[in-house]
Amino acid sequence: MFNNLIARAIVPITIAVTGFVVFGCLLLYTFIKSDMTDEAILHVDNLAETVSKSARYAMMQDDRESLRNIVGNVGTLAQVGQIRIYDQEGGIRFSGDPQETAPGAGQQADDPWASKMMQPDYPERTKTNHNIGGDSGLISVSIPILNESKCSTADCHFHSANEPVLGFLTLGISSEPLEKTLDLLRSRMIVFCLMVLFLSIGGVAALLRMNLFLPIFRLTYCAKQAVAGATVKELPKADNKLGRLEKDFRQLVQQRDDALQGWQTTGSSPFDTENGTAFDSRIGTDDAGHRTAAAAGPSQNS
Amino acid sequence: MPDIEPLRLQVQAKIRKFELLSSSGLWILALFTAMSIGASRDFDFLPSLSPEIHEMLGSAPPTNFINWALVLYGFSAIIMVLTQMTGGKKPRGAISHFFYLSAFYTFYHFSGDLHENLWAIFTVGMTILSLQGYHVWNYYKDKVREEQEILAELNKLIEEK
Protein backbone atom coordinates (compact mmCIF):
# COMPACT_ATOMS: atom_id res chain seq x y z
CA MET A 1 0.00 0.00 0.00
CA PHE A 2 2.75 2.49 0.99
CA ASN A 3 5.23 1.08 -1.45
CA ASN A 4 4.06 2.34 -4.83
CA LEU A 5 5.26 5.45 -6.62
CA ILE A 6 2.42 7.69 -5.41
CA ALA A 7 2.90 6.74 -1.77
CA ARG A 8 6.65 7.20 -2.03
CA ALA A 9 6.18 10.69 -3.42
CA ILE A 10 3.30 11.86 -1.23
CA VAL A 11 3.96 10.27 2.21
CA PRO A 12 7.34 11.95 2.93
CA ILE A 13 6.03 15.34 1.79
CA THR A 14 2.90 14.92 3.92
CA ILE A 15 4.87 13.93 7.02
CA ALA A 16 7.50 16.65 6.59
CA VAL A 17 5.08 19.47 5.80
CA THR A 18 2.51 18.46 8.46
CA GLY A 19 5.17 18.02 11.12
CA PHE A 20 6.96 21.25 10.38
CA VAL A 21 3.79 23.35 10.08
CA VAL A 22 2.39 21.96 13.36
CA PHE A 23 5.76 22.39 15.06
CA GLY A 24 6.05 25.94 13.77
CA CYS A 25 2.55 26.79 14.96
CA LEU A 26 3.17 25.27 18.40
CA LEU A 27 6.39 27.20 18.77
CA LEU A 28 4.77 30.40 17.55
CA TYR A 29 1.93 29.89 20.05
CA THR A 30 4.48 29.37 22.86
CA PHE A 31 6.33 32.57 21.86
CA ILE A 32 3.11 34.61 21.66
CA LYS A 33 1.87 33.19 24.97
CA SER A 34 5.18 34.05 26.62
CA ASP A 35 5.14 37.59 25.18
CA MET A 36 1.54 38.20 26.22
CA THR A 37 2.19 36.86 29.72
CA ASP A 38 5.25 39.15 30.00
CA GLU A 39 3.04 42.04 28.90
CA ALA A 40 0.44 41.15 31.54
CA ILE A 41 3.17 40.93 34.20
CA LEU A 42 4.49 44.33 33.18
CA HIS A 43 0.99 45.73 33.45
CA VAL A 44 0.41 44.29 36.92
CA ASP A 45 3.88 45.47 38.01
CA ASN A 46 3.13 49.02 36.88
CA LEU A 47 -0.23 48.98 38.64
CA ALA A 48 1.31 47.63 41.85
CA GLU A 49 4.12 50.16 41.67
CA THR A 50 1.59 52.99 41.33
CA VAL A 51 -0.38 51.72 44.31
CA SER A 52 2.81 51.23 46.30
CA LYS A 53 3.99 54.78 45.66
CA SER A 54 0.58 56.23 46.55
CA ALA A 55 0.31 54.07 49.67
CA ARG A 56 3.80 54.95 50.87
CA TYR A 57 2.93 58.61 51.34
CA ALA A 58 -0.24 57.73 53.21
CA MET A 59 1.74 55.32 55.41
CA MET A 60 4.33 57.97 56.22
CA GLN A 61 1.53 60.34 57.15
CA ASP A 62 -0.06 57.55 59.20
CA ASP A 63 -3.23 58.25 57.23
CA ARG A 64 -4.95 54.89 57.45
CA GLU A 65 -8.19 56.20 56.00
CA SER A 66 -6.46 57.35 52.81
CA LEU A 67 -4.66 54.03 52.63
CA ARG A 68 -7.92 52.14 53.00
CA ASN A 69 -9.48 54.33 50.31
CA ILE A 70 -6.59 53.81 47.88
CA VAL A 71 -6.71 50.04 48.33
CA GLY A 72 -10.50 49.97 48.21
CA ASN A 73 -10.70 52.07 45.05
CA VAL A 74 -8.04 50.08 43.20
CA GLY A 75 -9.88 46.92 44.29
CA THR A 76 -13.04 48.14 42.53
CA LEU A 77 -11.29 48.11 39.11
CA ALA A 78 -12.79 45.40 36.92
CA GLN A 79 -9.44 43.83 36.04
CA VAL A 80 -8.13 43.72 39.61
CA GLY A 81 -8.96 40.42 41.24
CA GLN A 82 -7.15 40.96 44.49
CA ILE A 83 -5.31 43.71 46.33
CA ARG A 84 -4.00 43.30 49.84
CA ILE A 85 -1.50 44.88 52.18
CA TYR A 86 -0.07 42.40 54.68
CA ASP A 87 1.88 43.13 57.81
CA GLN A 88 5.21 41.45 58.40
CA GLU A 89 3.57 38.45 60.13
CA GLY A 90 1.33 37.80 57.13
CA GLY A 91 -1.86 39.28 58.53
CA ILE A 92 -4.13 41.15 56.11
CA ARG A 93 -4.25 44.82 57.17
CA PHE A 94 -5.90 46.38 54.11
CA SER A 95 -7.78 44.70 51.31
CA GLY A 96 -9.84 45.53 48.24
CA ASP A 97 -12.43 43.12 49.62
CA PRO A 98 -13.76 44.74 52.82
CA GLN A 99 -14.91 41.36 54.19
CA GLU A 100 -11.30 40.26 54.55
CA THR A 101 -10.53 43.05 57.01
CA ALA A 102 -13.88 43.03 58.77
CA PRO A 103 -13.78 42.37 62.53
CA GLY A 104 -13.93 38.64 63.19
CA ALA A 105 -12.44 37.69 59.79
CA GLY A 106 -9.42 35.37 59.77
CA GLN A 107 -7.14 38.16 58.57
CA GLN A 108 -4.39 35.70 57.71
CA ALA A 109 -3.03 34.95 54.26
CA ASP A 110 -5.02 32.02 52.88
CA ASP A 111 -3.06 31.94 49.65
CA PRO A 112 -0.25 29.31 49.81
CA TRP A 113 1.94 31.46 47.54
CA ALA A 114 1.58 34.52 49.81
CA SER A 115 2.03 32.43 52.96
CA LYS A 116 5.25 30.90 51.62
CA MET A 117 6.64 34.28 50.61
CA MET A 118 6.01 35.84 54.00
CA GLN A 119 7.85 33.21 55.97
CA PRO A 120 10.76 34.86 57.83
CA ASP A 121 13.30 32.41 56.37
CA TYR A 122 12.11 32.73 52.75
CA PRO A 123 15.27 33.70 50.78
CA GLU A 124 13.50 36.06 48.36
CA ARG A 125 11.45 37.82 51.00
CA THR A 126 12.92 41.19 50.13
CA LYS A 127 12.37 40.83 46.38
CA THR A 128 9.41 41.32 44.07
CA ASN A 129 7.72 38.00 43.33
CA HIS A 130 5.25 36.92 40.68
CA ASN A 131 2.69 34.17 40.63
CA ILE A 132 1.28 33.15 37.26
CA GLY A 133 -1.23 30.42 36.62
CA GLY A 134 -1.88 29.60 40.24
CA ASP A 135 -5.14 28.10 41.54
CA SER A 136 -6.57 31.59 42.07
CA GLY A 137 -6.62 32.32 38.31
CA LEU A 138 -4.74 35.56 38.90
CA ILE A 139 -1.51 37.03 37.64
CA SER A 140 -0.16 38.34 40.90
CA VAL A 141 2.76 40.38 42.09
CA SER A 142 4.03 40.83 45.59
CA ILE A 143 6.07 43.90 46.43
CA PRO A 144 7.78 43.96 49.83
CA ILE A 145 7.33 47.17 51.81
CA LEU A 146 10.90 47.72 52.87
CA ASN A 147 12.04 49.40 56.03
CA GLU A 148 13.50 52.85 55.53
CA SER A 149 15.17 55.14 57.99
CA LYS A 150 12.11 57.40 57.92
CA CYS A 151 9.91 54.45 58.92
CA SER A 152 11.87 53.30 61.96
CA THR A 153 12.17 56.84 63.29
CA ALA A 154 8.60 57.97 62.56
CA ASP A 155 6.40 59.19 65.39
CA CYS A 156 3.35 57.19 64.48
CA HIS A 157 4.67 53.71 65.06
CA PHE A 158 8.06 52.25 65.71
CA HIS A 159 9.78 49.55 63.73
CA SER A 160 13.10 48.15 64.68
CA ALA A 161 15.81 49.38 62.31
CA ASN A 162 17.05 45.85 61.62
CA GLU A 163 13.72 44.56 60.27
CA PRO A 164 14.19 44.64 56.52
CA VAL A 165 10.54 44.04 55.55
CA LEU A 166 7.58 45.79 57.14
CA GLY A 167 4.88 44.22 55.04
CA PHE A 168 3.79 43.22 51.57
CA LEU A 169 1.56 44.63 48.92
CA THR A 170 0.05 41.93 46.72
CA LEU A 171 -1.94 42.76 43.64
CA GLY A 172 -3.48 40.27 41.24
CA ILE A 173 -5.24 40.82 37.95
CA SER A 174 -7.50 38.20 36.46
CA SER A 175 -5.83 35.97 33.88
CA GLU A 176 -9.22 35.28 32.27
CA PRO A 177 -8.90 37.92 29.46
CA LEU A 178 -5.43 36.58 28.65
CA GLU A 179 -6.74 32.99 28.64
CA LYS A 180 -9.62 34.02 26.37
CA THR A 181 -7.26 35.74 23.93
CA LEU A 182 -4.96 32.72 23.92
CA ASP A 183 -7.92 30.36 23.34
CA LEU A 184 -8.99 32.50 20.39
CA LEU A 185 -5.45 32.56 19.07
CA ARG A 186 -5.21 28.76 19.46
CA SER A 187 -8.42 28.10 17.55
CA ARG A 188 -7.40 30.53 14.78
CA MET A 189 -3.99 28.91 14.60
CA ILE A 190 -5.57 25.46 14.22
CA VAL A 191 -7.72 26.75 11.34
CA PHE A 192 -4.67 28.43 9.76
CA CYS A 193 -2.64 25.25 10.23
CA LEU A 194 -5.32 23.13 8.54
CA MET A 195 -5.59 25.63 5.67
CA VAL A 196 -1.82 25.59 5.08
CA LEU A 197 -1.76 21.80 5.25
CA PHE A 198 -4.65 21.30 2.85
CA LEU A 199 -3.22 23.84 0.45
CA SER A 200 0.37 22.60 0.51
CA ILE A 201 -0.29 18.84 0.59
CA GLY A 202 -3.32 19.06 -1.69
CA GLY A 203 -1.44 21.35 -4.07
CA VAL A 204 1.64 19.15 -4.21
CA ALA A 205 -0.50 16.01 -4.63
CA ALA A 206 -2.54 17.62 -7.42
CA LEU A 207 0.56 18.89 -9.25
CA LEU A 208 2.29 15.51 -8.94
CA ARG A 209 -0.83 13.73 -10.17
CA MET A 210 -1.30 16.08 -13.10
CA ASN A 211 2.31 16.31 -14.24
CA LEU A 212 3.74 12.96 -13.25
CA PHE A 213 1.36 10.23 -12.15
CA LEU A 214 -1.25 10.59 -14.91
CA PRO A 215 1.36 10.55 -17.74
CA ILE A 216 3.00 7.51 -16.12
CA PHE A 217 -0.39 5.78 -15.78
CA ARG A 218 -1.11 6.63 -19.42
CA LEU A 219 2.25 5.20 -20.50
CA THR A 220 1.65 2.08 -18.37
CA TYR A 221 -1.74 1.65 -20.03
CA CYS A 222 -0.14 2.10 -23.48
CA ALA A 223 2.54 -0.48 -22.64
CA LYS A 224 -0.18 -2.90 -21.55
CA GLN A 225 -2.09 -2.30 -24.79
CA ALA A 226 1.09 -2.72 -26.84
CA VAL A 227 1.87 -6.01 -25.07
CA ALA A 228 -1.69 -7.12 -25.87
CA GLY A 229 -0.92 -6.49 -29.57
CA ALA A 230 -2.11 -2.93 -30.26
CA THR A 231 -0.21 -1.10 -33.01
CA VAL A 232 1.24 2.38 -32.53
CA LYS A 233 -1.76 3.89 -34.34
CA GLU A 234 -4.18 2.12 -32.01
CA LEU A 235 -2.48 3.48 -28.88
CA PRO A 236 -4.08 6.49 -27.11
CA LYS A 237 -2.75 9.85 -28.28
CA ALA A 238 0.47 10.99 -26.55
CA ASP A 239 0.37 14.06 -24.30
CA ASN A 240 4.19 14.45 -24.45
CA LYS A 241 4.47 15.18 -20.72
CA LEU A 242 7.10 12.48 -20.31
CA GLY A 243 9.04 13.80 -23.29
CA ARG A 244 11.74 11.49 -24.62
CA LEU A 245 10.51 8.42 -22.73
CA GLU A 246 7.14 8.51 -24.45
CA LYS A 247 8.67 9.13 -27.90
CA ASP A 248 11.12 6.24 -27.45
CA PHE A 249 8.35 3.93 -26.29
CA ARG A 250 6.26 4.72 -29.34
CA GLN A 251 9.31 4.27 -31.55
CA LEU A 252 9.90 0.82 -30.05
CA VAL A 253 6.29 -0.15 -30.72
CA GLN A 254 6.63 1.24 -34.26
CA GLN A 255 9.77 -0.86 -34.81
CA ARG A 256 7.97 -3.94 -33.58
CA ASP A 257 5.03 -3.18 -35.90
CA ASP A 258 7.39 -2.70 -38.86
CA ALA A 259 9.23 -5.92 -38.07
CA LEU A 260 5.96 -7.81 -37.77
CA GLN A 261 4.76 -6.32 -41.04
CA GLY A 262 8.02 -7.25 -42.79
CA TRP A 263 7.78 -10.75 -41.43
CA GLN A 264 4.21 -11.07 -42.68
CA THR A 265 5.14 -9.87 -46.21
CA THR A 266 8.40 -11.82 -46.56
CA GLY A 267 7.25 -14.81 -44.53
CA SER A 268 10.47 -14.93 -42.50
CA SER A 269 11.03 -14.22 -38.80
CA PRO A 270 12.25 -10.69 -38.04
CA PHE A 271 15.08 -12.24 -36.00
CA ASP A 272 16.23 -14.25 -39.00
CA THR A 273 16.62 -11.17 -41.21
CA GLU A 274 20.15 -10.80 -42.40
CA ASN A 275 22.17 -8.64 -39.97
CA GLY A 276 18.87 -7.54 -38.38
CA THR A 277 18.19 -5.03 -41.18
CA ALA A 278 14.48 -4.81 -40.34
CA PHE A 279 15.41 -3.28 -36.99
CA ASP A 280 18.47 -1.43 -38.17
CA SER A 281 16.60 0.42 -40.89
CA ARG A 282 14.38 2.01 -38.21
CA ILE A 283 17.02 2.41 -35.55
CA GLY A 284 19.50 4.02 -37.90
CA THR A 285 17.11 6.69 -39.12
CA ASP A 286 16.61 8.60 -35.88
CA ASP A 287 19.38 8.28 -33.41
CA ALA A 288 22.62 6.35 -33.65
CA GLY A 289 22.89 6.52 -29.85
CA HIS A 290 19.98 4.11 -29.60
CA ARG A 291 21.66 1.37 -31.60
CA THR A 292 22.50 -1.77 -29.72
CA ALA A 293 26.12 -2.81 -29.47
CA ALA A 294 25.44 -5.79 -31.72
CA ALA A 295 23.58 -3.70 -34.30
CA ALA A 296 26.23 -1.00 -34.33
CA GLY A 297 28.90 -3.55 -35.17
CA PRO A 298 32.31 -4.18 -33.63
CA SER A 299 34.00 -1.21 -35.31
CA GLN A 300 31.74 1.28 -33.50
CA ASN A 301 32.45 -0.19 -30.09
CA SER A 302 36.20 0.07 -30.30
CA MET B 1 26.98 -27.70 -10.79
CA PRO B 2 27.74 -26.42 -7.21
CA ASP B 3 25.30 -27.08 -4.38
CA ILE B 4 22.75 -24.21 -4.28
CA GLU B 5 21.21 -25.07 -0.90
CA PRO B 6 23.75 -23.13 1.29
CA LEU B 7 23.28 -20.06 -0.92
CA ARG B 8 19.53 -20.43 -0.64
CA LEU B 9 19.75 -20.59 3.16
CA GLN B 10 22.00 -17.55 3.14
CA VAL B 11 19.47 -15.59 1.09
CA GLN B 12 16.62 -16.69 3.40
CA ALA B 13 18.64 -15.53 6.43
CA LYS B 14 19.23 -12.17 4.72
CA ILE B 15 15.48 -11.81 4.06
CA ARG B 16 14.72 -12.47 7.73
CA LYS B 17 17.37 -9.94 8.80
CA PHE B 18 16.07 -7.25 6.41
CA GLU B 19 12.48 -7.84 7.53
CA LEU B 20 13.56 -7.40 11.12
CA LEU B 21 15.49 -4.24 10.25
CA SER B 22 12.56 -2.80 8.29
CA SER B 23 10.56 -2.42 11.52
CA SER B 24 13.43 -0.84 13.49
CA GLY B 25 12.03 2.64 12.76
CA LEU B 26 8.85 1.71 14.60
CA TRP B 27 10.85 0.61 17.64
CA ILE B 28 12.58 4.00 17.82
CA LEU B 29 9.19 5.73 17.46
CA ALA B 30 7.80 3.62 20.33
CA LEU B 31 10.85 4.45 22.44
CA PHE B 32 10.42 8.17 21.74
CA THR B 33 6.70 7.99 22.59
CA ALA B 34 7.58 6.32 25.91
CA MET B 35 10.13 9.03 26.62
CA SER B 36 7.54 11.74 25.76
CA ILE B 37 5.06 10.17 28.21
CA GLY B 38 7.81 10.33 30.84
CA ALA B 39 8.49 13.97 29.90
CA SER B 40 4.78 14.83 30.22
CA ARG B 41 5.06 13.62 33.84
CA ASP B 42 8.15 15.82 34.24
CA PHE B 43 10.26 12.65 34.73
CA ASP B 44 8.77 12.17 38.20
CA PHE B 45 9.66 8.46 38.08
CA LEU B 46 13.36 9.29 37.99
CA PRO B 47 15.25 10.17 41.18
CA SER B 48 15.87 13.91 41.47
CA LEU B 49 19.43 15.15 41.19
CA SER B 50 21.23 16.28 44.30
CA PRO B 51 21.97 20.01 44.76
CA GLU B 52 25.69 19.25 44.30
CA ILE B 53 25.06 17.84 40.85
CA HIS B 54 22.79 20.79 40.03
CA GLU B 55 25.58 23.11 41.11
CA MET B 56 28.11 21.19 39.05
CA LEU B 57 25.88 21.37 35.95
CA GLY B 58 25.31 25.08 36.40
CA SER B 59 22.23 27.00 35.36
CA ALA B 60 20.17 25.86 32.36
CA PRO B 61 20.41 27.86 29.11
CA PRO B 62 17.62 30.42 28.50
CA THR B 63 14.45 28.89 27.02
CA ASN B 64 14.69 31.14 23.97
CA PHE B 65 18.07 29.67 23.06
CA ILE B 66 16.71 26.13 23.40
CA ASN B 67 13.70 27.07 21.24
CA TRP B 68 15.92 28.39 18.45
CA ALA B 69 18.21 25.38 18.73
CA LEU B 70 15.14 23.14 18.38
CA VAL B 71 13.99 25.02 15.26
CA LEU B 72 17.47 24.72 13.75
CA TYR B 73 17.76 21.05 14.66
CA GLY B 74 14.24 20.20 13.43
CA PHE B 75 14.77 21.91 10.09
CA SER B 76 18.22 20.37 9.51
CA ALA B 77 17.12 16.89 10.58
CA ILE B 78 14.09 16.91 8.25
CA ILE B 79 16.27 18.07 5.35
CA MET B 80 18.86 15.39 6.17
CA VAL B 81 16.30 12.58 6.25
CA LEU B 82 14.67 13.80 3.03
CA THR B 83 18.12 13.94 1.37
CA GLN B 84 18.80 10.37 2.51
CA MET B 85 15.44 9.33 1.09
CA THR B 86 15.90 10.98 -2.29
CA GLY B 87 19.45 9.63 -2.59
CA GLY B 88 18.28 6.11 -1.71
CA LYS B 89 21.08 5.93 0.86
CA LYS B 90 21.22 3.44 3.68
CA PRO B 91 19.21 4.93 6.56
CA ARG B 92 21.37 6.05 9.44
CA GLY B 93 21.06 8.21 12.51
CA ALA B 94 17.69 7.17 14.03
CA ILE B 95 19.33 6.47 17.40
CA SER B 96 21.25 9.75 17.32
CA HIS B 97 17.97 11.63 16.56
CA PHE B 98 16.44 9.91 19.58
CA PHE B 99 19.33 11.08 21.77
CA TYR B 100 19.17 14.64 20.39
CA LEU B 101 15.45 14.79 21.18
CA SER B 102 16.09 13.36 24.66
CA ALA B 103 18.69 16.08 25.17
CA PHE B 104 16.06 18.73 24.27
CA TYR B 105 13.66 17.21 26.81
CA THR B 106 16.46 17.31 29.41
CA PHE B 107 17.37 20.94 28.66
CA TYR B 108 13.73 22.06 28.86
CA HIS B 109 13.31 20.04 32.06
CA PHE B 110 16.23 21.85 33.72
CA SER B 111 15.14 25.25 32.41
CA GLY B 112 11.69 24.64 33.97
CA ASP B 113 9.77 25.14 30.72
CA LEU B 114 9.23 21.53 29.71
CA HIS B 115 5.47 21.66 30.16
CA GLU B 116 5.18 24.69 27.82
CA ASN B 117 7.33 23.18 25.07
CA LEU B 118 6.48 19.49 25.37
CA TRP B 119 4.20 19.41 22.32
CA ALA B 120 6.73 21.25 20.17
CA ILE B 121 9.46 18.66 20.84
CA PHE B 122 6.94 15.83 20.50
CA THR B 123 5.79 17.10 17.09
CA VAL B 124 9.26 17.68 15.71
CA GLY B 125 10.41 14.31 17.08
CA MET B 126 7.46 12.43 15.61
CA THR B 127 8.04 14.13 12.25
CA ILE B 128 11.74 13.28 12.08
CA LEU B 129 11.36 9.74 13.39
CA SER B 130 8.29 9.01 11.20
CA LEU B 131 10.20 10.15 8.11
CA GLN B 132 13.21 8.12 9.19
CA GLY B 133 10.95 5.12 9.94
CA TYR B 134 9.29 5.37 6.53
CA HIS B 135 12.70 5.55 4.84
CA VAL B 136 13.96 2.55 6.85
CA TRP B 137 10.81 0.58 5.97
CA ASN B 138 11.06 1.38 2.25
CA TYR B 139 14.80 0.76 2.06
CA TYR B 140 14.70 -2.66 3.70
CA LYS B 141 11.49 -3.70 1.91
CA ASP B 142 13.33 -3.02 -1.38
CA LYS B 143 16.21 -5.15 -0.14
CA VAL B 144 13.77 -7.93 0.82
CA ARG B 145 12.24 -7.77 -2.66
CA GLU B 146 15.69 -8.04 -4.27
CA GLU B 147 16.54 -11.05 -2.13
CA GLN B 148 13.17 -12.64 -2.85
CA GLU B 149 13.88 -12.35 -6.57
CA ILE B 150 17.24 -14.06 -6.05
CA LEU B 151 15.52 -16.75 -3.98
CA ALA B 152 12.95 -17.30 -6.72
CA GLU B 153 15.78 -17.76 -9.27
CA LEU B 154 17.54 -20.19 -6.96
CA ASN B 155 14.31 -22.14 -6.44
CA LYS B 156 13.93 -22.35 -10.21
CA LEU B 157 17.47 -23.71 -10.54
CA ILE B 158 16.78 -26.32 -7.87
CA GLU B 159 13.59 -27.38 -9.62
CA GLU B 160 15.44 -27.65 -12.98
CA LYS B 161 18.05 -29.84 -11.33
PDB file of C-alpha atoms in Angstrom, chain A residues 56 59-60 145-166:
ATOM      1  CA  ARG A  56       3.802  54.946  50.873  1.00  0.00           C
ATOM      2  CA  MET A  59       1.742  55.324  55.409  1.00  0.00           C
ATOM      3  CA  MET A  60       4.333  57.971  56.219  1.00  0.00           C
ATOM      4  CA  ILE A 145       7.328  47.169  51.808  1.00  0.00           C
ATOM      5  CA  LEU A 146      10.900  47.721  52.866  1.00  0.00           C
ATOM      6  CA  ASN A 147      12.036  49.400  56.034  1.00  0.00           C
ATOM      7  CA  GLU A 148      13.496  52.854  55.528  1.00  0.00           C
ATOM      8  CA  SER A 149      15.174  55.141  57.987  1.00  0.00           C
ATOM      9  CA  LYS A 150      12.106  57.404  57.916  1.00  0.00           C
ATOM     10  CA  CYS A 151       9.915  54.453  58.924  1.00  0.00           C
ATOM     11  CA  SER A 152      11.867  53.305  61.957  1.00  0.00           C
ATOM     12  CA  THR A 153      12.168  56.842  63.289  1.00  0.00           C
ATOM     13  CA  ALA A 154       8.604  57.967  62.561  1.00  0.00           C
ATOM     14  CA  ASP A 155       6.403  59.190  65.391  1.00  0.00           C
ATOM     15  CA  CYS A 156       3.354  57.191  64.476  1.00  0.00           C
ATOM     16  CA  HIS A 157       4.670  53.712  65.061  1.00  0.00           C
ATOM     17  CA  PHE A 158       8.057  52.249  65.714  1.00  0.00           C
ATOM     18  CA  HIS A 159       9.776  49.550  63.727  1.00  0.00           C
ATOM     19  CA  SER A 160      13.095  48.149  64.681  1.00  0.00           C
ATOM     20  CA  ALA A 161      15.811  49.381  62.311  1.00  0.00           C
ATOM     21  CA  ASN A 162      17.053  45.846  61.624  1.00  0.00           C
ATOM     22  CA  GLU A 163      13.722  44.560  60.275  1.00  0.00           C
ATOM     23  CA  PRO A 164      14.189  44.636  56.516  1.00  0.00           C
ATOM     24  CA  VAL A 165      10.537  44.042  55.548  1.00  0.00           C
ATOM     25  CA  LEU A 166       7.576  45.795  57.137  1.00  0.00           C
TER      26      LEU A 166
END
